[in-house]
Structures are given as C-alpha cells and as structure tokens.
mmCIF file of C-alpha atoms and ligand atoms in Angstrom:
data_model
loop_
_atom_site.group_PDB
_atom_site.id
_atom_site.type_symbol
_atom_site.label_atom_id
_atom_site.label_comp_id
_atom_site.label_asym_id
_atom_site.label_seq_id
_atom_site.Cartn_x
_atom_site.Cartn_y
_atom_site.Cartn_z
ATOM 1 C CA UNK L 110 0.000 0.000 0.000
ATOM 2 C CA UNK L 111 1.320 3.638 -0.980
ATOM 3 C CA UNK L 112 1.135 6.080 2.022
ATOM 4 C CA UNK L 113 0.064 9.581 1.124
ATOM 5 C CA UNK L 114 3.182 11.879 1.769
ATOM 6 C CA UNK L 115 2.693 14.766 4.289
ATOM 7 C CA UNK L 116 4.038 18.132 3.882
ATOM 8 C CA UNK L 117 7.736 19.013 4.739
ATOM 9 C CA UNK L 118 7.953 19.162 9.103
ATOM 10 C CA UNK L 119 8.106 22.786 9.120
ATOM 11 C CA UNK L 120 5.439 24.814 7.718
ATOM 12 C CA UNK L 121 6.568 29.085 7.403
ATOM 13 C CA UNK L 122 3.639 31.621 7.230
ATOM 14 C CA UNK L 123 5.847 34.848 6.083
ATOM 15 C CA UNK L 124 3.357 37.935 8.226
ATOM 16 C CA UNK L 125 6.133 40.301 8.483
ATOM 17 C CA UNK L 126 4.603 42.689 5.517
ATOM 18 C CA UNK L 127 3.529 46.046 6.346
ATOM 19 C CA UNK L 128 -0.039 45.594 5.155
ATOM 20 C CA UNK L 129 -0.630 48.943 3.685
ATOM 21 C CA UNK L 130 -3.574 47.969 1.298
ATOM 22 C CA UNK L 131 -5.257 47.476 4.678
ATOM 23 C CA UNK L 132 -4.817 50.284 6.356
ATOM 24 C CA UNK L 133 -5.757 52.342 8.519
ATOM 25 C CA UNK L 134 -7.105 48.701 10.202
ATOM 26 C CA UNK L 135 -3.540 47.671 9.673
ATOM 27 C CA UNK L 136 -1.918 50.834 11.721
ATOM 28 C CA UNK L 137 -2.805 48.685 15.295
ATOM 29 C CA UNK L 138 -4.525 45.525 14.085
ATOM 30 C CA UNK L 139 -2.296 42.640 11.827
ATOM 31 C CA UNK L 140 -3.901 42.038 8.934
ATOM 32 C CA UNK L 141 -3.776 38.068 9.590
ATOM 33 C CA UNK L 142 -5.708 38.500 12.780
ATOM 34 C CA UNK L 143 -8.541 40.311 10.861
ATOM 35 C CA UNK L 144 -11.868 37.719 11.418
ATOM 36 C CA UNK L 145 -13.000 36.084 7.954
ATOM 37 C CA UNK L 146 -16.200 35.448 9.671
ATOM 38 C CA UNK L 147 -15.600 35.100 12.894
ATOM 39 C CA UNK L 148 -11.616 33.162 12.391
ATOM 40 C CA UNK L 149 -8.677 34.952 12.039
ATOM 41 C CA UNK L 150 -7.165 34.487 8.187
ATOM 42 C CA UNK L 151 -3.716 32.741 10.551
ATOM 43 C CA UNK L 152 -5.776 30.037 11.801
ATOM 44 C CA UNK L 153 -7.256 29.154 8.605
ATOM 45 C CA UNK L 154 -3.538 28.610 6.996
ATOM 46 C CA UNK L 155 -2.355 26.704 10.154
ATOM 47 C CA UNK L 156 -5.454 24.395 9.505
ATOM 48 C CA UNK L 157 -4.306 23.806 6.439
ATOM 49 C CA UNK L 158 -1.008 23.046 7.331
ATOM 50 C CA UNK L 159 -1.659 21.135 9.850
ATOM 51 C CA UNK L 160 -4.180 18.732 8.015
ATOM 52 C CA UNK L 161 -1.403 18.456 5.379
ATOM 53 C CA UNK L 162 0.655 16.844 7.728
ATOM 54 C CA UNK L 163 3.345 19.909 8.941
ATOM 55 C CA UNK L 164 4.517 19.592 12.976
ATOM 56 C CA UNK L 165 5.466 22.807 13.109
ATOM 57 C CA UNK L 166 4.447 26.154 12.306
ATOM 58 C CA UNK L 167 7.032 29.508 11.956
ATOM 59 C CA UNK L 168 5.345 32.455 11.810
ATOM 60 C CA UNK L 169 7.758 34.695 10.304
ATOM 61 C CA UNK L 170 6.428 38.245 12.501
ATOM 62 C CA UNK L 171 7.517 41.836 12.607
ATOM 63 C CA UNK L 172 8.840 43.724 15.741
ATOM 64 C CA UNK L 173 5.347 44.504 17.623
ATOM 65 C CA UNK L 174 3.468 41.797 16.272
ATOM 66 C CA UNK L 175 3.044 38.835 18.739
ATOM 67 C CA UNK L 176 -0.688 39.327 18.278
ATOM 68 C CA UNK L 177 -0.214 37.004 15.768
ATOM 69 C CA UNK L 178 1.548 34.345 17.745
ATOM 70 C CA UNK L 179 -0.110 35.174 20.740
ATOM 71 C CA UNK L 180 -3.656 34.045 19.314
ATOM 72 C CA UNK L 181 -1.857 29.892 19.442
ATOM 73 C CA UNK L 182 -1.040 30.564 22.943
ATOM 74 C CA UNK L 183 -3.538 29.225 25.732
ATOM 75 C CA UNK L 184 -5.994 31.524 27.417
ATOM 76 C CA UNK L 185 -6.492 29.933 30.794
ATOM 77 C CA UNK L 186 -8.430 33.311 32.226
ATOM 78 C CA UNK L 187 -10.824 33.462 29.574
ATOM 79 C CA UNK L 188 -11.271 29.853 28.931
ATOM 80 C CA UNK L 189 -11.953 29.390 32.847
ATOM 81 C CA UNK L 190 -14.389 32.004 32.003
ATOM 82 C CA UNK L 191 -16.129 30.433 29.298
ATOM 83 C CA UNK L 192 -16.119 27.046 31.511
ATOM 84 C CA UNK L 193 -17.838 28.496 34.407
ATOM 85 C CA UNK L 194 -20.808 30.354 32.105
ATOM 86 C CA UNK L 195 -21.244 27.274 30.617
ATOM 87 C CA UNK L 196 -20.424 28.354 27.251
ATOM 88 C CA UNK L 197 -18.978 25.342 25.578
ATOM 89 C CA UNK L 198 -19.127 26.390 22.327
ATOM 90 C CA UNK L 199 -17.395 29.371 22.986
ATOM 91 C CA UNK L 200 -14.791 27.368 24.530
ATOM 92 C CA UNK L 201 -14.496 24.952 21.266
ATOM 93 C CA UNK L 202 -13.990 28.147 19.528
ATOM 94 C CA UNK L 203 -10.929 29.307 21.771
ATOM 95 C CA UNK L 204 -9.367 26.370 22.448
ATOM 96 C CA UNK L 205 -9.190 25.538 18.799
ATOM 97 C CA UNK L 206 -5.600 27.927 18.017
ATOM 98 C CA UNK L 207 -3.914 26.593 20.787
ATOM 99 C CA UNK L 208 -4.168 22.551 19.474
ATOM 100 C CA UNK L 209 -3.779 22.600 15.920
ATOM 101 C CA UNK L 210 -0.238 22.747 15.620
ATOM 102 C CA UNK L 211 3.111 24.162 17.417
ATOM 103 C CA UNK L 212 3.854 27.018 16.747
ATOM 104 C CA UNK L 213 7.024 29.238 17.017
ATOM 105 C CA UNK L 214 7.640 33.023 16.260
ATOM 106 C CA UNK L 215 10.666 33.960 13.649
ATOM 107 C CA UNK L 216 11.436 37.678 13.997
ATOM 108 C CA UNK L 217 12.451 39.304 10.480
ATOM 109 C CA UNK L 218 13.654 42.679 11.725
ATOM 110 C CA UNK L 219 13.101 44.440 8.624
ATOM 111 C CA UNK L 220 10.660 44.510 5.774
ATOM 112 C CA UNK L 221 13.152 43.644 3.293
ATOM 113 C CA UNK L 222 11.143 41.491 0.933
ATOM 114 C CA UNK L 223 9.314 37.773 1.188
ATOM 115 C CA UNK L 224 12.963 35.884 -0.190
ATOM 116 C CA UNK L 225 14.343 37.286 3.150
ATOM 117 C CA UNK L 226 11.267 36.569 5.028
ATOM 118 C CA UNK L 227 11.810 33.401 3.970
ATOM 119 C CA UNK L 228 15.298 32.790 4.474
ATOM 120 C CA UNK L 229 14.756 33.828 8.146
ATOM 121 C CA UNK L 230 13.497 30.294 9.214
ATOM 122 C CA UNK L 231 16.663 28.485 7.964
ATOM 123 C CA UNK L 232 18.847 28.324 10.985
ATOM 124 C CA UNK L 233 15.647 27.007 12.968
ATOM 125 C CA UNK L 234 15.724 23.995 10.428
ATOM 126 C CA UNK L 235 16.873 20.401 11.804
ATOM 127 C CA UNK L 236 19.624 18.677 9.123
ATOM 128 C CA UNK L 237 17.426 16.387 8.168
ATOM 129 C CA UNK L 238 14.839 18.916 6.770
ATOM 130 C CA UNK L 239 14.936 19.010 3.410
ATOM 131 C CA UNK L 240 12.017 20.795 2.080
ATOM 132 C CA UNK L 241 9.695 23.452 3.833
ATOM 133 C CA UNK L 242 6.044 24.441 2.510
ATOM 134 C CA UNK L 243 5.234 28.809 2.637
ATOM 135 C CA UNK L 244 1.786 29.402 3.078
ATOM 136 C CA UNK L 245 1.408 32.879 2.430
ATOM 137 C CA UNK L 246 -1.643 34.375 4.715
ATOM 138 C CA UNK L 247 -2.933 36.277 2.472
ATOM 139 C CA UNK L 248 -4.087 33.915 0.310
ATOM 140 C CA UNK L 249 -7.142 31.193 1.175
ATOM 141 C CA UNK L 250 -6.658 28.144 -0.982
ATOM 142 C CA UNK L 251 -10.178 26.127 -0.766
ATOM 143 C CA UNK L 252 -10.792 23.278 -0.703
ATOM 144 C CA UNK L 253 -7.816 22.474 1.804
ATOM 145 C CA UNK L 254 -5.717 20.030 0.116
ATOM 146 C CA UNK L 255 -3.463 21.118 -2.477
ATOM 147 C CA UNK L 256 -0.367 20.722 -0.527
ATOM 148 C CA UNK L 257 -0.848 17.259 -0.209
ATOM 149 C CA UNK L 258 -1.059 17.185 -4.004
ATOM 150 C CA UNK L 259 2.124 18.973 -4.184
ATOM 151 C CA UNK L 260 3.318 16.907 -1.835
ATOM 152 C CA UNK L 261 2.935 14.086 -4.071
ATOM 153 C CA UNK L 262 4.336 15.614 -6.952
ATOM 154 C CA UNK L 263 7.744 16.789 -4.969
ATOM 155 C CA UNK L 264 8.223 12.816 -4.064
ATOM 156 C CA UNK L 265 7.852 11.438 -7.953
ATOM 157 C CA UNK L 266 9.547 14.245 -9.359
ATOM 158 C CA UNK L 267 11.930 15.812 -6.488
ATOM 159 C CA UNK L 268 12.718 19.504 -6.367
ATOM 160 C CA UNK L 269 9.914 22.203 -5.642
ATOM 161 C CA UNK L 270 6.374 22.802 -6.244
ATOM 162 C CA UNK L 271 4.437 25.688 -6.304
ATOM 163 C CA UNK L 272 0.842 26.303 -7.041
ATOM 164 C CA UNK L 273 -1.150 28.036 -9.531
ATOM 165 C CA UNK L 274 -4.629 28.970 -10.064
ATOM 166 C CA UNK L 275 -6.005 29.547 -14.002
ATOM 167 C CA UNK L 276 -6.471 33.428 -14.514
ATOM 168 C CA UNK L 277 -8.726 35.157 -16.895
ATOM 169 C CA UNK L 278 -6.581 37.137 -19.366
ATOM 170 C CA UNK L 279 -8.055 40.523 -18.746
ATOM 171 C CA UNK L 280 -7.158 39.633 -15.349
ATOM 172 C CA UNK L 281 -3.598 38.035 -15.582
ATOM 173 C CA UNK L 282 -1.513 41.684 -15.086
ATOM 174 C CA UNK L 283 -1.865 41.415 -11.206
ATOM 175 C CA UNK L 284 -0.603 38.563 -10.737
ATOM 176 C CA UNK L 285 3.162 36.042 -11.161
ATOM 177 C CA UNK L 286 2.700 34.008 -14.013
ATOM 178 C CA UNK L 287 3.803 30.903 -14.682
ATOM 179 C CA UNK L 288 5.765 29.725 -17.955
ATOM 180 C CA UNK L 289 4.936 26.015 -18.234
ATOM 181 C CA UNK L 290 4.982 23.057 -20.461
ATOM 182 C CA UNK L 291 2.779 19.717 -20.437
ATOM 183 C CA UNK L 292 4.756 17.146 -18.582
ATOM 184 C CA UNK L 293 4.437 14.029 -21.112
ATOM 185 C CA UNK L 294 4.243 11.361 -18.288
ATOM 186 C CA UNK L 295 1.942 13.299 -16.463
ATOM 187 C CA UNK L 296 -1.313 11.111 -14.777
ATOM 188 C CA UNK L 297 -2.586 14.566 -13.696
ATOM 189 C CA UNK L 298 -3.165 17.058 -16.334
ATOM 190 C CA UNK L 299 -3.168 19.830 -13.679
ATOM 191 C CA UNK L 300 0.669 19.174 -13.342
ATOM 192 C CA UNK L 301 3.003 21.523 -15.283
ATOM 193 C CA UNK L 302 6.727 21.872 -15.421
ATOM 194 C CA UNK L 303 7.998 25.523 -14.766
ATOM 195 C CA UNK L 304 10.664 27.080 -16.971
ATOM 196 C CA UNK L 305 9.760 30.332 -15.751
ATOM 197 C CA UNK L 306 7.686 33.038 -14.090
ATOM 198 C CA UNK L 307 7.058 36.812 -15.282
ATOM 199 C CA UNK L 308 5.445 39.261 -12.574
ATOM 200 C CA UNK L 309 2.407 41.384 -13.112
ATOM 201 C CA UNK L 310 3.109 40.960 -16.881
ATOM 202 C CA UNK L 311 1.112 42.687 -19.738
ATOM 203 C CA UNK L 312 -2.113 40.350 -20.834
ATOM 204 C CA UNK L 313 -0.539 40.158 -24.066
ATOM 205 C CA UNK L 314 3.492 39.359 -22.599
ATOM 206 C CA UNK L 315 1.701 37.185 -19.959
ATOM 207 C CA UNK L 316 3.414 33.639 -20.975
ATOM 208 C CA UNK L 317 0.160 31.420 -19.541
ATOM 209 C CA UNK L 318 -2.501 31.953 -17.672
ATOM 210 C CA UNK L 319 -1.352 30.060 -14.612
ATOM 211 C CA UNK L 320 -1.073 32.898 -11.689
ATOM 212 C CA UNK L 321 1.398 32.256 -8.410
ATOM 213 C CA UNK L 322 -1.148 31.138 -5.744
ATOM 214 C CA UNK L 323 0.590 31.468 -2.401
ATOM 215 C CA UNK L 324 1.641 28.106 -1.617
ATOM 216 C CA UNK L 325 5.271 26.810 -2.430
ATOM 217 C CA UNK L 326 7.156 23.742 -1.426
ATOM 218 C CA UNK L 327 10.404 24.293 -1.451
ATOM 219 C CA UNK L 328 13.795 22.456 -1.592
ATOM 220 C CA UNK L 329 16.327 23.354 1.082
ATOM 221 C CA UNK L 330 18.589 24.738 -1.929
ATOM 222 C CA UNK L 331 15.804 28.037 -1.971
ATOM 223 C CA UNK L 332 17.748 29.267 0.767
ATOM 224 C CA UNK L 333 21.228 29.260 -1.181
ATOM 225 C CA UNK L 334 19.346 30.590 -3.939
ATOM 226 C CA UNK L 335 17.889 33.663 -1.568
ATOM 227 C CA UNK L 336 21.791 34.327 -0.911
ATOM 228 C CA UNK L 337 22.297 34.868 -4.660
ATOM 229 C CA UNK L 338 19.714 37.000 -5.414
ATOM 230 C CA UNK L 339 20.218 40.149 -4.807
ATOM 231 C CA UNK L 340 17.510 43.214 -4.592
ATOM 232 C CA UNK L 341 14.522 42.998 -6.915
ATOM 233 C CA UNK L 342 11.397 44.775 -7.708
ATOM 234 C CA UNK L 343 10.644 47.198 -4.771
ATOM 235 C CA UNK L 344 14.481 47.226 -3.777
ATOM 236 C CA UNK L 345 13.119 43.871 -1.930
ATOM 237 C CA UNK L 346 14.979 40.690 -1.778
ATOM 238 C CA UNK L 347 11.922 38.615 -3.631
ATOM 239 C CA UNK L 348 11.026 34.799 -3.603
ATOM 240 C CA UNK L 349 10.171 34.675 -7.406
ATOM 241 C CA UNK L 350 13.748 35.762 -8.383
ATOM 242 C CA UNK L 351 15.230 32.727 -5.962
ATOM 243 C CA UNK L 352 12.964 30.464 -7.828
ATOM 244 C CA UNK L 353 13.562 31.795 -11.213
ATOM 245 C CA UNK L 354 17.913 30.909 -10.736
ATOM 246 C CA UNK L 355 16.771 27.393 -9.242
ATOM 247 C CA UNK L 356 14.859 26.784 -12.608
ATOM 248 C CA UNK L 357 17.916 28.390 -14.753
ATOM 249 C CA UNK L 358 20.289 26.141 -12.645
ATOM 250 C CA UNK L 359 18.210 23.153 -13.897
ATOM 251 C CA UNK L 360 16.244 22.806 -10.214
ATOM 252 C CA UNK L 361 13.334 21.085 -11.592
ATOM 253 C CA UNK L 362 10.120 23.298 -10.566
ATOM 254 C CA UNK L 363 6.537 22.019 -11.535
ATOM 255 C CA UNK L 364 2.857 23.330 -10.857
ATOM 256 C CA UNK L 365 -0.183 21.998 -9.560
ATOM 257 C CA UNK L 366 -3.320 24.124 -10.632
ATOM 258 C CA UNK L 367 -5.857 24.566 -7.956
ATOM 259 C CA UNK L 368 -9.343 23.937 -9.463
ATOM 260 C CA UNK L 369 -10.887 25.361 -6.548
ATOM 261 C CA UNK L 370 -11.582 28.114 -4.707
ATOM 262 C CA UNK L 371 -8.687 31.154 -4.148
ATOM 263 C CA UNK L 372 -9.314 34.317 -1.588
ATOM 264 C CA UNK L 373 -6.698 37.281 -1.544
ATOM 265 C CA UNK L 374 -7.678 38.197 1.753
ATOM 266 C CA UNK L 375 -4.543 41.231 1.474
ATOM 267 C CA UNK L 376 -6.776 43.819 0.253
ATOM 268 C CA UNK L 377 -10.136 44.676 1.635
ATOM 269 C CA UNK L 378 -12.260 43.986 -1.683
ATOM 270 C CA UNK L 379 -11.135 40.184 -1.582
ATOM 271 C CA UNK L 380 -11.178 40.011 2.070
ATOM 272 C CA UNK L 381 -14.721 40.821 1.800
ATOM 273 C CA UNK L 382 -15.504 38.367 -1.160
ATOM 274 C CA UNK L 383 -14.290 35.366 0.922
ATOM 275 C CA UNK L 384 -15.964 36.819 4.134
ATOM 276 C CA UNK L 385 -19.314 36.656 2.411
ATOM 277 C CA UNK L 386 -18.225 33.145 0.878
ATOM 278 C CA UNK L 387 -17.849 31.316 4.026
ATOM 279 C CA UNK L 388 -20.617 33.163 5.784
ATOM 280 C CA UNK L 389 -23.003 32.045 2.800
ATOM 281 C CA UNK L 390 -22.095 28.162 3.724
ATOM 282 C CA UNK L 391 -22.415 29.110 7.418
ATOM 283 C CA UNK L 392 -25.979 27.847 8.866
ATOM 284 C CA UNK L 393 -25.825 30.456 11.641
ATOM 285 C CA UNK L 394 -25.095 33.334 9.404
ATOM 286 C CA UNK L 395 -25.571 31.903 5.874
ATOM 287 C CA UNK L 396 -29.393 31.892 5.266
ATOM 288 C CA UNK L 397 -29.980 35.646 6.856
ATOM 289 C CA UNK L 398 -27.192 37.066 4.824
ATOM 290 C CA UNK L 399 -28.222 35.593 1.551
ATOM 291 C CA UNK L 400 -31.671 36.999 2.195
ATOM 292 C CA UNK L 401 -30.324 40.180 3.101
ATOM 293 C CA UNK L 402 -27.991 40.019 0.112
ATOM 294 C CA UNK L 403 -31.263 39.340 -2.525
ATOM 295 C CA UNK L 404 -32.832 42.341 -1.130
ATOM 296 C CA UNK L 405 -29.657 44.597 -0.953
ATOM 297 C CA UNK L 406 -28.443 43.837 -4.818
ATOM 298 C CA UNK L 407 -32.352 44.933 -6.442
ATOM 299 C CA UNK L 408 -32.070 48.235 -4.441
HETATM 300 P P1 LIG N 223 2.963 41.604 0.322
HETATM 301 O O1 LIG N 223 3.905 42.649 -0.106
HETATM 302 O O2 LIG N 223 1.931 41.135 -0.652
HETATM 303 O O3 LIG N 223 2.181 42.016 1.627
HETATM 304 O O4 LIG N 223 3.785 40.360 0.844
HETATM 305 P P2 LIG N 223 2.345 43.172 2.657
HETATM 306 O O5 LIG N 223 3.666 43.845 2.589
HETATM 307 O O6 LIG N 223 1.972 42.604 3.986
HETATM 308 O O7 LIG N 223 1.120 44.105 2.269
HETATM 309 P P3 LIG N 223 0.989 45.464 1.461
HETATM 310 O O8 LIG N 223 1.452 45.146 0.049
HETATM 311 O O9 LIG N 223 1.826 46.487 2.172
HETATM 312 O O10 LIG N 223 -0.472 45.755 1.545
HETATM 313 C C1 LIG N 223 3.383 39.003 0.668
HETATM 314 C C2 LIG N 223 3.574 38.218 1.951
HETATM 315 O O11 LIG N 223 4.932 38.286 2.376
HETATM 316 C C3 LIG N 223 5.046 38.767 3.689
HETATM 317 C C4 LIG N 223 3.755 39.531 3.950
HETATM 318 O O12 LIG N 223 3.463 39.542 5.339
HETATM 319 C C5 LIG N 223 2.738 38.754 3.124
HETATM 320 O O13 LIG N 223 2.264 37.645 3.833
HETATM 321 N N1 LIG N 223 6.263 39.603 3.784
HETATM 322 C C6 LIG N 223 6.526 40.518 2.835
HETATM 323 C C7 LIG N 223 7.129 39.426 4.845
HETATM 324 O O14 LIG N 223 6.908 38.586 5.749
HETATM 325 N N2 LIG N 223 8.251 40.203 4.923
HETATM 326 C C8 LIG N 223 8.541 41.116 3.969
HETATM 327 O O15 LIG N 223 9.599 41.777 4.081
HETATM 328 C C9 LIG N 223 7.658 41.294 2.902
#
C-alpha cells in the first residue's frame, strides 16, 4: 500500500509585511488576525497546514506583532471564564488555536522582501529537513488540500512545487505568471513543469494563464538561492527571483493548478468576497445574509 506523503515538518507563514492595502485597520490591528467570519485568516492557513501533515508552524512576525503568535497561545483566564458560564461552544472556539499545531515566532527585523522573510526560518531547520512548505496568509486556498497534491508531486519528481490557479486574461496583469509546459508522463493534467515566471506581466506578454497562488514547497537549496539574489522589484529581496535561478540552474520546478476556490484576503475587496463566501455556507449566518444580500443587490 502507498502512504500519502505529508508536507515538509516545518510549515513558514511569512506575516512580516507592512499591510498597507489594509490600512488604517492595519496601523494597530495585523492584517492576519482580521476575522473572515468570525476566524482569524492565521488560523485558517495553520489548519491547512496542519491537516497536510506539517509539525510545526514559523510564523515569520515583525517587531510589535506577537498578536499574531499570541492568538496559538492558551488563554487559561478566559477559557476558565467560558467554563464556568457554561459556554462550551465558545470554549471549542478558543481552544481551537492553541491545538492545531506548534507554533514558534521567527522575527524578520526588517521589511526587506518575502525571499528574506523566507530565508529567516533556515537556521531554525533540523539537518534532516529538506524541504519546507510557505503558506502565504494572504491567500485562502479552498478546498484544503493542495499541498498534499504537491506533496505528491515533490516525491515522484523531487525539487519544488508551487501552485497556480487559471487566470482570466483581462485579469492576468496582477498577478506572477507561470511559464509552463505539459509534462508528457503526467497522470494529472493539472501538473506543469515551470521554466519560468514573469510578474504582473502585460495580458498580451503574460506567458500562460497560470497565476502564483501562495503556496510553495520548497527544496532546502531556496535558501542558497535567496543568498544569490540580490535586490529585486521594490528594492526587496523577492522569492520569485530565488525560484527563477533554481529553474535556470536546472532545479526542476513544476505546478499543480488549484481547481478550486482562491481568496486574496490582502486587500479589503477580496477580504470581503471570501468573508461573504464562508458566511453564505455558514448555517448560523448563511441563510440571513443571503436573504439580506437578494434584497440589498435589487435596491
Ligand atoms: P505583500 O507585499 O503582498 O504584503 O507580501 P504586505 O507587505 O503585507 O502588504 P501590502 O502590500 O503592504 O499591503 C506578501 C507576503 O509576504 C510577507 C507579507 O506579510 C505577506 O504575507 N512579507 C513581505 C514578509 O513577511 N516580509 C517582507 O519583508 C515582505
């Protein structure tokens, strides 16, 4: 019997941006602890790491942002609280952070770019770690599961895997985009080789439609790669260009295209789109806002 592989040990969730788009909620509040329904964006992404298999979860932070770690540690005040009222559900709730998986706090001092962010987590790795998955926070991947795909891709082929979602063209320009190929041995069409990726391209310079979807697994060899690079776009040190000398050194890269669902909860227009898409599949809010919704769109 095959056993499904599990996601590399360690699991990074870069949150050390500045999270402009969002403010002025962003000036005091991080934008990963902002509720998509009632659940901070963070514990949605450690769900989905931990479900994939990770032990371990680095939250790469800023100075002054242990909010974000700080919702994984326990609450004994406020569950006793909860106990004594009798509010078990409540207590479900708040207990849920704390138990999903460990997780540690990685301090990047300095905005200097996601390849950095990145790179911060290396000398927490074990020897024996060869690969890490990067969930990026912003970005809600539904259904959960597409690391375990990639997963399964990085054992039969070996190096990294990333994942895409299929853009419209009129769309592509805001997003990384991936140059593929068809993989001739491929079982699953949805798996492409990489030779490249272009960011925020023209719709007419845009090599594919595939768009960067916040989730990579990565070889250990990113990290020498991150050394190499230097500045990029923004004067930031940035993941793409690591990836992009991997592929020209002959690391082999591939995709796996998401056929689901993808929320970019970094900006307050698709932060409200996936808000009202989990609320509509909620039963406790679902049926009153889609009533309220039928009324509010004919006014
Ligand atoms: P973004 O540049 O998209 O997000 O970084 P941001 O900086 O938080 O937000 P804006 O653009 O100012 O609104 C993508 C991801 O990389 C992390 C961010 O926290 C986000 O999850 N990041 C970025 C870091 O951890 N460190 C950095 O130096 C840059």
């Amino acid at each position: 019997m095959t056993q499904t592989p599990s996601i590399p040990r360690t699991a990074v969730v870069p949150a050390a941006g500045l999270g402009t788009r969002f403010l002025p909620a962003t000036k005091t509040v991080p934008k990963e602890l902002l509720p998509v329904v009632d659940t901070p964006g963070i514990e949605l992404v450690a769900e989905e790491a931990a479900e994939g298999g990770a032990e371990r979860l680095c939250i790469i932070t800023s100075p002054g942002k242990d909010g974000v770690v700080a919702h994984f540690v326990e609450d004994l005040v406020l569950e006793g609280t909860l106990e004594k009222r009798g509010k078990q559900a409540m207590l479900d709730k708040v207990r849920r952070a704390p138990n999903l998986i460990k997780v540690e706090a990685v301090v990047q001092d300095k905005p200097l770019g996601l390849g950095h962010a990145v790179a911060c987590v290396e000398p927490y790795l074990d020897d024996d770690e060869d690969a890490i998955s990067v969930l990026l926070p912003d970005d809600l991947v539904l259904p959960i599961g597409v690391l375990t795909t990639m997963a399964k891709v990085r054992a039969k082929r070996g190096g990294s895997v990333l994942c895409a979602i299929e853009v419209p063209k009129d769309r592509i320009s805001a997003y990384g985009v991936f140059d593929v190929e068809v993989v001739p041995d491929a079982t699953n069409p949805d798996v492409l080789k990489v030779n490249g990726m272009v960011e925020k391209p023209k719709a007419e310079d845009a090599p594919s439609n595939y768009a960067a979807a916040g989730r990579y697994l990565l070889d250990r060899a990113v990290f020498d790669a991150i050394r190499r690079v230097g500045k990029g776009a923004g004067g930031e040190i940035q993941l793409t260009d690591a990836i992009a000398l991997m592929i020209a050194e002959g690391h082999p890269v591939h995709v796996v295209v998401h056929r689901g669902t993808r929320h970019d909860l970094g900006n307050p227009g698709g932060y409200l789109k996936a808000a009202v898409d989990l609320a509509l599949d909620r039963d406790d809010y679902g049926p009153d806002l889609r009533a309220w919704l039928e009324k509010r769109l004919t006014r």
